mmCIF file of C-alpha atoms in Angstrom:
data_model
loop_
_atom_site.group_PDB
_atom_site.id
_atom_site.type_symbol
_atom_site.label_atom_id
_atom_site.label_comp_id
_atom_site.label_asym_id
_atom_site.label_seq_id
_atom_site.Cartn_x
_atom_site.Cartn_y
_atom_site.Cartn_z
ATOM 1 C CA MET A 1 -30.941 8.205 10.138
ATOM 2 C CA ASN A 2 -28.729 11.255 10.399
ATOM 3 C CA GLY A 3 -26.387 12.750 7.927
ATOM 4 C CA ASN A 4 -23.196 11.523 9.934
ATOM 5 C CA GLY A 5 -24.690 8.036 9.583
ATOM 6 C CA ASP A 6 -25.212 5.492 6.879
ATOM 7 C CA GLY A 7 -27.279 7.531 5.124
ATOM 8 C CA GLY A 8 -24.540 9.901 4.297
ATOM 9 C CA VAL A 9 -23.238 6.973 1.826
ATOM 10 C CA ARG A 10 -26.402 7.533 -0.102
ATOM 11 C CA ARG A 11 -25.803 11.685 -0.400
ATOM 12 C CA LEU A 12 -24.806 12.822 -3.735
ATOM 13 C CA PRO A 13 -22.599 9.878 -4.916
ATOM 14 C CA TRP A 14 -23.214 10.838 -8.215
ATOM 15 C CA ILE A 15 -21.372 13.992 -8.201
ATOM 16 C CA SER A 16 -18.111 11.386 -7.664
ATOM 17 C CA TRP A 17 -19.407 9.238 -10.350
ATOM 18 C CA VAL A 18 -20.142 12.104 -12.917
ATOM 19 C CA ALA A 19 -16.620 13.876 -12.236
ATOM 20 C CA GLY A 20 -15.038 10.381 -12.823
ATOM 21 C CA LEU A 21 -16.668 9.996 -16.008
ATOM 22 C CA ALA A 22 -15.926 13.444 -17.275
ATOM 23 C CA ALA A 23 -12.109 13.004 -16.319
ATOM 24 C CA ALA A 24 -12.104 9.719 -18.173
ATOM 25 C CA TYR A 25 -13.534 11.498 -21.303
ATOM 26 C CA GLY A 26 -11.172 14.077 -21.190
ATOM 27 C CA LEU A 27 -8.387 11.440 -20.853
ATOM 28 C CA LYS A 28 -9.796 9.432 -23.711
ATOM 29 C CA LEU A 29 -10.397 12.644 -26.056
ATOM 30 C CA GLY A 30 -6.556 13.942 -25.259
ATOM 31 C CA TYR A 31 -5.426 10.186 -25.517
ATOM 32 C CA SER A 32 -6.840 10.145 -29.025
ATOM 33 C CA ARG A 33 -5.002 13.143 -30.459
ATOM 34 C CA ALA A 34 -1.744 12.892 -28.229
ATOM 35 C CA SER A 35 1.768 12.307 -30.023
ATOM 36 C CA VAL A 36 4.571 10.348 -28.620
ATOM 37 C CA GLU A 37 5.946 13.464 -26.823
ATOM 38 C CA ASP A 38 2.326 14.217 -25.421
ATOM 39 C CA LEU A 39 2.430 10.802 -23.722
ATOM 40 C CA GLY A 40 5.790 11.378 -22.301
ATOM 41 C CA TRP A 41 4.317 11.086 -18.609
ATOM 42 C CA ILE A 42 3.255 7.310 -19.188
ATOM 43 C CA LEU A 43 5.309 6.444 -21.990
ATOM 44 C CA ALA A 44 8.866 7.367 -20.693
ATOM 45 C CA PRO A 45 8.731 5.473 -17.399
ATOM 46 C CA THR A 46 6.887 2.485 -19.282
ATOM 47 C CA ALA A 47 9.780 2.243 -21.553
ATOM 48 C CA LYS A 48 12.392 2.612 -18.565
ATOM 49 C CA LEU A 49 10.485 -0.300 -16.856
ATOM 50 C CA VAL A 50 10.613 -2.403 -19.977
ATOM 51 C CA GLY A 51 14.248 -1.563 -20.700
ATOM 52 C CA ALA A 52 15.498 -2.270 -17.358
ATOM 53 C CA LEU A 53 13.545 -5.943 -17.113
ATOM 54 C CA ARG A 54 14.963 -6.907 -20.815
ATOM 55 C CA GLY A 55 18.427 -5.298 -19.797
ATOM 56 C CA GLU A 56 18.486 -2.629 -22.505
ATOM 57 C CA VAL A 57 18.010 1.046 -23.226
ATOM 58 C CA LEU A 58 15.192 2.194 -25.031
ATOM 59 C CA GLY A 59 15.550 5.519 -26.895
ATOM 60 C CA VAL A 60 12.678 7.743 -28.053
ATOM 61 C CA THR A 61 11.855 8.122 -31.857
ATOM 62 C CA ALA A 62 9.189 9.776 -33.776
ATOM 63 C CA ALA A 63 7.144 6.561 -33.703
ATOM 64 C CA GLY A 64 7.654 5.656 -29.749
ATOM 65 C CA TRP A 65 10.215 4.031 -27.538
ATOM 66 C CA ALA A 66 12.507 1.347 -29.237
ATOM 67 C CA PRO A 67 15.583 -0.380 -28.436
ATOM 68 C CA PRO A 68 18.649 0.152 -30.056
ATOM 69 C CA ASP A 69 17.816 -2.806 -32.751
ATOM 70 C CA GLY A 70 14.305 -1.493 -33.397
ATOM 71 C CA SER A 71 12.651 -4.817 -32.923
ATOM 72 C CA TYR A 72 9.805 -3.591 -31.419
ATOM 73 C CA VAL A 73 8.135 -0.094 -30.554
ATOM 74 C CA ILE A 74 6.457 1.370 -27.686
ATOM 75 C CA ALA A 75 3.987 3.504 -29.458
ATOM 76 C CA PRO A 76 0.997 5.585 -28.287
ATOM 77 C CA ALA A 77 -1.122 2.948 -28.948
ATOM 78 C CA CYS A 78 0.871 0.828 -26.466
ATOM 79 C CA ALA A 79 0.878 3.438 -23.856
ATOM 80 C CA GLY A 80 -1.907 1.792 -21.675
ATOM 81 C CA VAL A 81 -3.967 5.017 -21.428
ATOM 82 C CA ASN A 82 -7.276 2.887 -21.997
ATOM 83 C CA PHE A 83 -6.471 0.701 -19.021
ATOM 84 C CA LEU A 84 -5.645 3.627 -17.075
ATOM 85 C CA ILE A 85 -9.014 4.915 -17.699
ATOM 86 C CA LEU A 86 -10.556 1.472 -16.935
ATOM 87 C CA ALA A 87 -9.093 1.288 -13.602
ATOM 88 C CA PHE A 88 -9.954 4.710 -12.921
ATOM 89 C CA VAL A 89 -13.692 4.323 -13.798
ATOM 90 C CA VAL A 90 -14.037 0.929 -12.219
ATOM 91 C CA SER A 91 -12.612 2.768 -8.884
ATOM 92 C CA VAL A 92 -14.669 5.428 -8.981
ATOM 93 C CA LEU A 93 -17.761 3.850 -10.314
ATOM 94 C CA GLY A 94 -17.294 0.823 -7.972
ATOM 95 C CA PHE A 95 -16.477 2.145 -4.574
ATOM 96 C CA SER A 96 -16.540 5.937 -4.257
ATOM 97 C CA HIS A 97 -20.433 5.699 -2.890
ATOM 98 C CA ARG A 98 -19.264 3.875 -0.120
ATOM 99 C CA PHE A 99 -17.629 6.680 1.508
ATOM 100 C CA ARG A 100 -19.764 8.690 4.150
ATOM 101 C CA THR A 101 -18.656 12.367 3.221
ATOM 102 C CA SER A 102 -18.009 14.543 0.467
ATOM 103 C CA ARG A 103 -14.410 14.590 1.526
ATOM 104 C CA GLY A 104 -14.022 11.113 1.670
ATOM 105 C CA ARG A 105 -15.176 10.648 -1.749
ATOM 106 C CA PHE A 106 -13.138 13.354 -3.035
ATOM 107 C CA LEU A 107 -10.002 11.916 -1.535
ATOM 108 C CA PHE A 108 -10.690 8.231 -2.862
ATOM 109 C CA TRP A 109 -11.445 9.857 -6.219
ATOM 110 C CA LEU A 110 -7.771 11.793 -6.117
ATOM 111 C CA GLY A 111 -6.322 8.419 -4.807
ATOM 112 C CA ALA A 112 -7.859 6.547 -7.542
ATOM 113 C CA LEU A 113 -6.519 8.567 -10.330
ATOM 114 C CA GLY A 114 -3.138 8.314 -8.868
ATOM 115 C CA GLY A 115 -3.247 4.630 -8.006
ATOM 116 C CA ALA A 116 -4.715 4.018 -11.509
ATOM 117 C CA TRP A 117 -1.428 5.603 -13.081
ATOM 118 C CA THR A 118 0.753 3.380 -10.870
ATOM 119 C CA ILE A 119 -0.786 0.326 -11.659
ATOM 120 C CA THR A 120 -0.956 1.136 -15.498
ATOM 121 C CA LEU A 121 2.639 1.385 -15.269
ATOM 122 C CA GLY A 122 3.259 -2.070 -13.886
ATOM 123 C CA VAL A 123 0.333 -4.127 -15.801
ATOM 124 C CA ASN A 124 1.482 -2.510 -19.276
ATOM 125 C CA THR A 125 4.879 -3.441 -18.688
ATOM 126 C CA VAL A 126 4.098 -7.041 -18.135
ATOM 127 C CA ARG A 127 1.863 -6.876 -21.115
ATOM 128 C CA ILE A 128 4.454 -5.463 -23.427
ATOM 129 C CA LEU A 129 7.153 -8.067 -22.131
ATOM 130 C CA ALA A 130 4.730 -10.748 -22.941
ATOM 131 C CA ALA A 131 3.970 -9.441 -26.208
ATOM 132 C CA VAL A 132 7.285 -8.979 -27.475
ATOM 133 C CA GLU A 133 7.816 -12.663 -26.680
ATOM 134 C CA LEU A 134 4.989 -13.547 -28.413
ATOM 135 C CA TYR A 135 5.696 -12.179 -31.493
ATOM 136 C CA ARG A 136 9.060 -13.674 -31.395
ATOM 137 C CA ARG A 137 7.381 -17.206 -31.378
ATOM 138 C CA GLY A 138 5.099 -16.454 -34.214
ATOM 139 C CA SER A 139 2.035 -18.179 -34.590
ATOM 140 C CA ILE A 140 0.731 -20.475 -31.902
ATOM 141 C CA LEU A 141 -1.814 -23.030 -32.068
ATOM 142 C CA ARG A 142 -3.309 -21.468 -35.317
ATOM 143 C CA PHE A 143 -3.418 -17.988 -33.823
ATOM 144 C CA THR A 144 -1.401 -15.109 -35.646
ATOM 145 C CA PRO A 145 0.878 -12.822 -33.533
ATOM 146 C CA GLU A 146 -1.781 -10.136 -33.837
ATOM 147 C CA GLN A 147 -4.504 -12.480 -32.541
ATOM 148 C CA LEU A 148 -2.216 -13.551 -29.724
ATOM 149 C CA HIS A 149 -1.429 -10.131 -28.961
ATOM 150 C CA ARG A 150 -5.422 -9.352 -28.887
ATOM 151 C CA LEU A 151 -6.094 -12.010 -26.485
ATOM 152 C CA LEU A 152 -3.089 -11.540 -24.218
ATOM 153 C CA GLY A 153 -4.295 -7.926 -23.742
ATOM 154 C CA VAL A 154 -7.634 -8.970 -22.909
ATOM 155 C CA ALA A 155 -6.479 -11.569 -20.479
ATOM 156 C CA VAL A 156 -3.741 -9.051 -18.688
ATOM 157 C CA TYR A 157 -6.066 -5.937 -18.538
ATOM 158 C CA LEU A 158 -9.363 -7.841 -17.194
ATOM 159 C CA SER A 159 -7.254 -9.973 -14.523
ATOM 160 C CA ALA A 160 -5.601 -6.742 -13.430
ATOM 161 C CA LEU A 161 -8.983 -4.941 -13.299
ATOM 162 C CA TRP A 162 -10.382 -7.514 -11.295
ATOM 163 C CA GLY A 163 -7.431 -7.638 -9.095
ATOM 164 C CA VAL A 164 -8.420 -3.948 -8.615
ATOM 165 C CA PHE A 165 -11.848 -4.311 -7.824
ATOM 166 C CA ALA A 166 -11.112 -7.290 -5.304
ATOM 167 C CA ALA A 167 -8.286 -5.072 -3.735
ATOM 168 C CA LEU A 168 -10.507 -1.897 -3.497
ATOM 169 C CA ASP A 169 -13.549 -4.038 -1.998
ATOM 170 C CA ARG A 170 -11.437 -5.397 0.789
ATOM 171 C CA LEU A 171 -9.666 -1.950 1.384
ATOM 172 C CA THR A 172 -13.375 -0.145 1.688
ATOM 173 C CA LYS A 173 -14.872 -3.037 3.305
ATOM 174 C CA ARG A 174 -15.286 -1.009 6.512
ATOM 175 C CA GLU A 175 -17.239 1.802 4.530
ATOM 176 C CA ARG A 176 -19.914 -0.511 3.277
ATOM 177 C CA THR A 177 -23.158 -1.643 4.666
ATOM 178 C CA GLY A 178 -23.750 -4.828 3.095
ATOM 179 C CA ARG A 179 -22.222 -7.467 1.023
ATOM 180 C CA GLY A 180 -21.036 -7.012 -2.582
ATOM 181 C CA SER A 181 -23.357 -7.915 -5.317
ATOM 182 C CA ALA A 182 -22.871 -9.971 -8.657
ATOM 183 C CA GLY A 183 -24.153 -6.731 -10.508
ATOM 184 C CA ALA A 184 -21.345 -4.541 -9.157
ATOM 185 C CA PHE A 185 -18.746 -7.272 -10.044
ATOM 186 C CA LEU A 186 -19.889 -7.134 -13.671
ATOM 187 C CA LEU A 187 -18.814 -3.736 -13.708
ATOM 188 C CA VAL A 188 -15.214 -4.790 -14.940
ATOM 189 C CA PRO A 189 -16.628 -6.555 -17.959
ATOM 190 C CA GLY A 190 -18.809 -3.903 -18.749
ATOM 191 C CA THR A 191 -16.512 -1.025 -18.439
ATOM 192 C CA TYR A 192 -14.023 -3.015 -20.515
ATOM 193 C CA LEU A 193 -16.359 -3.934 -23.325
ATOM 194 C CA GLY A 194 -17.652 -0.565 -23.393
ATOM 195 C CA MET A 195 -14.093 0.788 -23.884
ATOM 196 C CA THR A 196 -12.844 -1.859 -26.251
ATOM 197 C CA LEU A 197 -16.029 -2.407 -28.611
ATOM 198 C CA GLY A 198 -18.581 0.420 -27.566
ATOM 199 C CA VAL A 199 -16.597 3.497 -28.027
ATOM 200 C CA PRO A 200 -15.215 2.515 -31.268
ATOM 201 C CA LEU A 201 -18.727 1.943 -32.407
ATOM 202 C CA LEU A 202 -20.292 5.308 -31.069
ATOM 203 C CA THR A 203 -17.241 7.385 -32.395
ATOM 204 C CA GLY A 204 -17.266 5.333 -35.766
ATOM 205 C CA SER A 205 -13.500 4.822 -35.511
ATOM 206 C CA PHE A 206 -14.436 1.130 -35.838
ATOM 207 C CA ARG A 207 -14.324 1.846 -39.893
ATOM 208 C CA GLU A 208 -10.521 2.657 -39.807
ATOM 209 C CA GLY A 209 -9.636 -1.154 -39.513
ATOM 210 C CA GLY A 210 -11.853 -1.944 -42.218
ATOM 211 C CA GLY A 211 -13.464 -5.614 -41.711
ATOM 212 C CA ARG A 212 -10.952 -6.297 -39.070
ATOM 213 C CA PHE A 213 -13.177 -4.733 -36.458
ATOM 214 C CA ALA A 214 -15.569 -7.682 -36.636
ATOM 215 C CA GLU A 215 -12.679 -10.369 -36.065
ATOM 216 C CA HIS A 216 -11.730 -7.876 -33.165
ATOM 217 C CA ALA A 217 -14.966 -7.783 -31.754
ATOM 218 C CA ILE A 218 -15.588 -11.361 -31.696
ATOM 219 C CA MET A 219 -12.461 -12.382 -29.931
ATOM 220 C CA VAL A 220 -12.570 -9.876 -27.400
ATOM 221 C CA LEU A 221 -16.388 -10.510 -26.652
ATOM 222 C CA GLY A 222 -15.580 -14.354 -26.652
ATOM 223 C CA ALA A 223 -12.239 -13.749 -24.472
ATOM 224 C CA THR A 224 -14.355 -11.254 -22.018
ATOM 225 C CA LEU A 225 -17.330 -13.702 -21.633
ATOM 226 C CA ALA A 226 -14.985 -16.832 -20.844
ATOM 227 C CA ALA A 227 -12.956 -14.697 -18.458
ATOM 228 C CA LEU A 228 -15.988 -13.658 -16.649
ATOM 229 C CA GLY A 229 -17.530 -17.104 -16.193
ATOM 230 C CA VAL A 230 -13.838 -18.182 -14.570
ATOM 231 C CA ALA A 231 -13.821 -15.062 -12.400
ATOM 232 C CA LEU A 232 -17.667 -15.573 -11.284
ATOM 233 C CA VAL A 233 -16.779 -18.887 -10.077
ATOM 234 C CA GLY A 234 -13.671 -17.848 -8.415
ATOM 235 C CA TRP A 235 -15.548 -15.389 -6.672
ATOM 236 C CA ARG A 236 -18.193 -17.737 -5.395
ATOM 237 C CA TRP A 237 -15.507 -19.947 -4.258
ATOM 238 C CA VAL A 238 -14.025 -16.985 -2.253
ATOM 239 C CA ASP A 239 -17.481 -16.218 -0.801
ATOM 240 C CA ARG A 240 -17.965 -20.046 0.308
ATOM 241 C CA ILE A 241 -14.454 -19.921 2.139
ATOM 242 C CA GLU A 242 -15.291 -16.780 3.803
ATOM 243 C CA GLY A 243 -18.461 -18.382 4.988
ATOM 244 C CA ARG A 244 -20.730 -15.737 2.884
ATOM 245 C CA PRO A 245 -24.037 -17.097 1.636
#
């Protein structure tokens, strides 16, 4: 099997993976220390989209971007950078190895970074718009606005990540040598739980929330497992439609 054939797919894919994880770590580290001004590259366009869809002009404050009445604030915590990192990691770890050449993997790596930023703007705008409406409605089915906000984040982000996975699976279909696996599909919930629960546990930042992290972890884990079950059923259903075993 020569270097221009399928064997090239397996040649040094770990370089893309390591570079992707290093970039993700750098983004996460920078995000943890970033101010509203530092995050202008993601907060400003997000605020403009939210304002345009809500028919109001948001202005920047020390706390973040807010409408004239100050009814909500798009703060650094709402920037969507964690989702951007997740979308990028899922793209690189899940699909860069399908490309036969280092150049192909490098171009895909750059495209994944730009694509993650673009997708984040849309997905985070939807999440913020929905969150504002949830807070205005108050408690629903004994869930507090904060709990609803957390569940909304899990649902929106996981749905979007699986959408990214499915889209890239189709776009890179001609690059792969075989059928996708359930193990690869589990990359989405795995990276999500790693970011939302694993990172706080490893860094010790979970202590900042006091006893609320336990509640947060239970809700996130439960919602993720439920979403995984639904997604796997849907995945198998698509396989049957397409005639795959």
